[in-house]
Amino acid sequence: MSLPPRVSAINVFPVKSCGPMALEAAEVAPSGLMGDRRFLVTDADGGFVTGRRIPAMTRIQPHFDGQCLRLEAPGMPSLAVDTDTLAPRYSDVTVWRDTVAAQSCGDDADAWISECLGGRYRLGFMGPQSHRATKGRPDQPLGFADRFPLLGVSRESVNALNDRLARAVTALHFRANLVIDGGEAFQEDGWAEVRIGEAVFEVVAPCSRCVFTTVDPQRGEAAADREPFRTLAGFRRDDSGKVHFGQHLVPRITGTVRVGDCVEVLARKPKPRYVDRMAAT
């Protein structure tokens, strides 16, 4: 008999595509976990840069000391960014089809990220004058996440994927904010609304995956065999060709979530149909 689902890990990614901070508890705001994806790396033209383009970004490790963000990377001195003292200097950046006024983190931060990644890059912040809304939900604020405020992944689903792989991956390959243990693999496909700790979330859509899943989060390198994306495409691809793994969450009631919190399913929905194209192989 499977155990009821509970939160086993909480991850905040202060800088989009960089490394995670593992927390025992986190505050849920309308835009997602506090501190999550509030910073963004862009190129010289303001286009957002992610690990799809530069896998080594995952090796940049963030730490918070109050409002001060500290970044560390192999072979680099640490960088401190105090958001309370940033100059009110904004420039437009693009995240997919969205244009956002991002606050500059300063010349020193731009020089640090440029040296770290080997090019001309900038570090921006979701400052007081920055505004972005969730797609199709103008009243739902959003940071620099791709589409929705949070992402959840079931460890049982990761285990089911690993059963098909020659080389195991971890939940961090999927950059989830909440990792859920217990229950059945892919149970989250049928969730419509869940309560976790003090917060209530709408489970709005499956997460469409890409080659970023092939990046080893510790080594900062993409797998030459395109795994696990290649295997996911064999049994988690919908009729439109999108490959799904994990679920996007939108906060309905904010509050605190903690490791160990039970996931209470408040409403369910029909699970999508995926054809297992690998079943005969």
Coordinates of C-alpha atoms in Angstrom, one line a residue:
M1 CA 0.0 0.0 0.0
S2 CA 1.5 3.3 -1.0
L3 CA 2.0 6.1 1.4
P4 CA 0.0 9.4 1.2
P5 CA 1.8 12.1 -0.8
R6 CA 3.9 14.6 1.2
V7 CA 6.3 17.3 0.4
S8 CA 9.9 15.9 0.6
A9 CA 11.8 18.9 -0.9
I10 CA 11.2 22.6 -1.4
N11 CA 13.5 24.4 -3.9
V12 CA 13.8 28.1 -4.7
F13 CA 15.7 29.2 -7.8
P14 CA 16.5 32.9 -7.1
V15 CA 18.2 33.3 -10.5
K16 CA 16.4 31.7 -13.5
S17 CA 18.3 28.6 -14.7
C18 CA 20.9 28.8 -12.0
G19 CA 21.2 26.4 -9.0
P20 CA 18.6 25.9 -6.3
M21 CA 18.3 26.7 -2.7
A22 CA 16.9 23.8 -0.7
L23 CA 14.6 25.0 2.1
E24 CA 12.8 23.4 5.0
A25 CA 9.9 25.9 4.7
A26 CA 8.9 28.6 2.3
E27 CA 6.3 31.4 2.1
V28 CA 3.9 31.2 -0.8
A29 CA 3.0 34.5 -2.5
P30 CA 0.6 35.0 -5.4
S31 CA 3.7 35.0 -7.7
G32 CA 5.1 31.8 -6.3
L33 CA 7.6 30.9 -3.6
M34 CA 9.2 34.0 -2.0
G35 CA 12.5 34.7 -3.7
D36 CA 11.9 32.3 -6.6
R37 CA 13.1 33.4 -10.0
R38 CA 13.3 37.1 -9.1
F39 CA 16.6 37.5 -10.9
L40 CA 17.3 36.9 -14.6
V41 CA 20.4 36.7 -16.9
T42 CA 20.0 38.4 -20.2
D43 CA 22.2 38.9 -23.2
A44 CA 23.3 42.3 -24.4
D45 CA 20.0 42.8 -26.3
G46 CA 17.9 42.0 -23.3
G47 CA 16.9 38.5 -24.3
F48 CA 16.6 36.0 -21.5
V49 CA 19.4 33.4 -21.2
T50 CA 18.8 29.9 -19.7
G51 CA 20.5 26.6 -19.3
R52 CA 19.1 25.5 -22.6
R53 CA 21.7 27.8 -24.1
I54 CA 24.4 27.7 -21.4
P55 CA 24.2 24.5 -19.4
A56 CA 27.0 25.7 -17.0
M57 CA 24.5 28.2 -15.5
T58 CA 23.2 25.4 -13.2
R59 CA 26.6 25.4 -11.4
I60 CA 26.0 29.0 -10.2
Q61 CA 24.9 28.6 -6.6
P62 CA 22.7 31.2 -4.8
H63 CA 22.5 32.1 -1.2
F64 CA 20.4 34.7 0.6
D65 CA 21.3 36.9 3.6
G66 CA 18.2 39.0 4.1
Q67 CA 17.7 40.9 0.9
C68 CA 21.3 40.3 -0.2
L69 CA 21.8 37.7 -2.8
R70 CA 25.2 36.0 -2.9
L71 CA 26.3 34.0 -6.0
E72 CA 29.1 31.5 -6.1
A73 CA 30.5 29.6 -9.1
P74 CA 33.6 27.4 -9.7
G75 CA 36.7 29.5 -10.2
M76 CA 35.0 32.8 -9.4
P77 CA 35.0 35.1 -6.4
S78 CA 31.5 35.4 -4.8
L79 CA 29.2 38.2 -5.9
A80 CA 26.9 40.0 -3.5
V81 CA 23.8 41.9 -4.7
D82 CA 21.9 43.9 -2.2
T83 CA 18.5 44.6 -3.7
D84 CA 17.8 47.4 -1.1
T85 CA 20.6 49.5 -2.5
L86 CA 20.1 49.0 -6.3
A87 CA 19.8 52.2 -8.3
P88 CA 16.4 52.7 -9.9
R89 CA 17.7 51.9 -13.4
Y90 CA 15.5 49.7 -15.5
S91 CA 15.6 48.3 -19.0
D92 CA 13.3 46.1 -21.0
V93 CA 14.0 42.4 -21.1
T94 CA 12.2 39.6 -22.9
V95 CA 11.0 36.3 -21.4
W96 CA 9.4 34.3 -24.2
R97 CA 6.8 36.7 -25.6
D98 CA 6.7 39.0 -22.5
T99 CA 8.5 42.3 -22.2
V100 CA 9.4 43.2 -18.6
A101 CA 11.1 46.3 -17.2
A102 CA 13.9 44.7 -15.1
Q103 CA 16.0 46.6 -12.6
S104 CA 19.7 46.5 -13.2
C105 CA 21.8 44.8 -10.6
G106 CA 24.7 47.1 -11.5
D107 CA 27.9 47.1 -13.5
D108 CA 29.8 44.8 -11.0
A109 CA 27.1 42.2 -11.3
D110 CA 27.1 42.4 -15.1
A111 CA 30.9 42.0 -15.2
W112 CA 30.7 39.0 -12.8
I113 CA 28.0 37.2 -14.8
S114 CA 29.8 38.0 -18.1
E115 CA 33.1 36.6 -16.9
C116 CA 31.4 33.5 -15.4
L117 CA 29.5 32.6 -18.6
G118 CA 32.1 33.8 -21.1
G119 CA 30.3 36.5 -23.0
R120 CA 28.4 39.8 -22.6
Y121 CA 25.6 39.3 -20.2
R122 CA 23.6 41.3 -17.6
L123 CA 21.8 40.4 -14.4
G124 CA 18.4 41.9 -13.8
F125 CA 16.0 41.9 -10.9
M126 CA 12.2 41.9 -10.6
G127 CA 12.2 45.3 -8.8
P128 CA 9.4 47.6 -7.5
Q129 CA 8.7 48.9 -11.0
S130 CA 8.8 45.5 -12.7
H131 CA 5.4 43.9 -13.5
R132 CA 4.5 40.6 -15.2
A133 CA 1.3 38.6 -15.2
T134 CA 0.7 34.9 -15.7
K135 CA -0.5 34.1 -19.2
G136 CA -4.2 34.4 -19.5
R137 CA -4.5 35.5 -15.8
P138 CA -3.9 39.3 -15.7
D139 CA -4.5 39.5 -12.0
Q140 CA -2.0 36.7 -11.2
P141 CA 1.6 38.2 -10.8
L142 CA 4.5 36.2 -12.1
G143 CA 8.3 36.5 -11.7
F144 CA 10.7 35.3 -14.4
A145 CA 9.4 31.7 -14.4
D146 CA 8.5 30.4 -17.8
R147 CA 4.7 30.2 -17.6
F148 CA 3.2 29.8 -14.1
P149 CA 4.3 30.6 -10.5
L150 CA 5.3 27.1 -9.3
L151 CA 6.2 23.6 -10.6
G152 CA 5.6 20.4 -8.8
V153 CA 7.1 17.0 -9.5
S154 CA 6.4 13.6 -8.0
R155 CA 9.4 11.5 -6.9
E156 CA 7.4 8.4 -7.8
S157 CA 7.1 9.7 -11.4
V158 CA 10.8 10.3 -11.4
N159 CA 11.3 6.7 -10.3
A160 CA 9.0 5.5 -13.0
L161 CA 11.0 7.4 -15.6
N162 CA 14.3 6.0 -14.1
D163 CA 12.9 2.5 -14.6
R164 CA 13.2 3.2 -18.3
L165 CA 16.6 4.8 -18.3
A166 CA 20.1 3.4 -18.3
R167 CA 21.4 6.3 -16.3
A168 CA 19.2 7.6 -13.5
V169 CA 18.2 11.3 -13.1
T170 CA 17.0 13.2 -10.1
A171 CA 14.1 15.5 -9.4
L172 CA 16.5 18.4 -9.8
H173 CA 16.7 17.7 -13.5
F174 CA 13.2 19.0 -13.7
R175 CA 13.8 22.1 -11.6
A176 CA 10.6 21.7 -9.5
N177 CA 9.8 24.0 -6.6
L178 CA 7.9 21.2 -4.7
V179 CA 8.9 17.5 -4.8
I180 CA 6.2 15.2 -3.6
D181 CA 6.8 11.7 -2.2
G182 CA 4.3 9.0 -1.8
G183 CA 1.3 7.8 -3.8
E184 CA 1.4 6.5 -7.3
A185 CA 3.5 7.5 -10.2
F186 CA 1.9 10.3 -12.3
Q187 CA -0.9 10.7 -9.8
E188 CA -0.4 14.4 -10.2
D189 CA -1.8 14.2 -13.8
G190 CA -5.3 13.9 -12.3
W191 CA -5.1 16.6 -9.6
A192 CA -7.1 19.8 -10.1
E193 CA -6.7 21.5 -6.7
V194 CA -4.5 20.6 -3.7
R195 CA -3.9 21.9 -0.2
I196 CA -0.3 21.9 1.0
G197 CA 0.3 23.3 4.5
E198 CA -1.4 26.7 4.7
A199 CA -1.6 27.1 0.9
V200 CA -4.1 26.0 -1.7
F201 CA -3.0 25.6 -5.3
E202 CA -4.8 25.1 -8.6
V203 CA -3.1 22.5 -10.7
V204 CA -3.4 24.3 -14.0
A205 CA -1.4 22.5 -16.6
P206 CA 1.2 19.9 -17.3
C207 CA 4.7 21.2 -17.8
S208 CA 6.0 21.0 -21.4
R209 CA 9.6 19.8 -21.2
C210 CA 12.5 20.6 -23.4
V211 CA 16.3 19.8 -23.8
F212 CA 17.0 21.6 -20.5
T213 CA 16.0 18.2 -18.8
T214 CA 19.2 16.8 -20.4
V215 CA 21.4 19.1 -18.3
D216 CA 23.0 17.5 -15.3
P217 CA 22.4 20.0 -12.5
Q218 CA 25.6 19.2 -10.7
R219 CA 28.0 19.1 -13.6
G220 CA 26.4 21.8 -15.7
E221 CA 26.7 19.6 -18.9
A222 CA 24.0 18.4 -21.4
A223 CA 23.8 14.7 -22.0
A224 CA 25.0 13.8 -25.5
D225 CA 22.3 11.0 -25.7
R226 CA 19.6 13.6 -25.0
E227 CA 18.3 11.7 -22.0
P228 CA 16.0 11.8 -20.2
F229 CA 14.1 13.9 -22.8
R230 CA 14.4 11.3 -25.5
T231 CA 12.8 8.6 -23.3
L232 CA 10.1 11.1 -22.0
A233 CA 9.2 11.8 -25.6
G234 CA 8.6 8.0 -26.1
F235 CA 5.8 7.8 -23.4
R236 CA 4.8 11.2 -22.3
R237 CA 4.1 13.0 -25.6
D238 CA 0.6 14.3 -26.3
D239 CA -1.2 14.5 -29.6
S240 CA 0.2 17.9 -30.3
G241 CA 3.7 16.7 -29.9
K242 CA 4.4 18.3 -26.5
V243 CA 6.3 16.2 -23.9
H244 CA 4.9 16.6 -20.4
F245 CA 6.4 15.9 -17.0
G246 CA 5.4 17.6 -13.7
Q247 CA 2.5 20.0 -13.1
H248 CA 2.3 23.8 -13.0
L249 CA 0.7 25.3 -9.9
V250 CA -1.1 28.6 -9.2
P251 CA -1.6 29.8 -5.6
R252 CA -5.2 30.3 -4.6
I253 CA -4.6 30.7 -0.9
T254 CA -1.1 31.8 0.2
G255 CA 0.8 30.8 3.4
T256 CA 3.6 28.6 4.5
V257 CA 4.6 25.2 3.1
R258 CA 7.0 22.9 4.9
V259 CA 8.9 19.7 4.1
G260 CA 6.7 17.0 5.5
D261 CA 3.4 18.7 4.7
C262 CA 0.7 16.4 3.5
V263 CA -0.7 17.0 0.0
E264 CA -4.5 17.0 0.3
V265 CA -6.3 16.6 -3.0
L266 CA -9.3 18.9 -3.0
A267 CA -10.5 18.3 -6.6
R268 CA -9.6 16.0 -9.4
K269 CA -9.7 16.1 -13.2
P270 CA -9.4 13.5 -16.0
K271 CA -5.9 12.4 -16.7
P272 CA -4.6 13.2 -20.2
R273 CA -3.9 10.3 -22.5
Y274 CA -0.4 9.5 -23.5
V275 CA 0.6 6.7 -26.0
D276 CA 3.5 4.6 -24.8
R277 CA 5.5 4.4 -28.0
M278 CA 8.2 2.4 -26.2
A279 CA 6.0 -0.4 -25.0
A280 CA 6.9 -2.7 -27.9
T281 CA 10.6 -1.9 -27.7

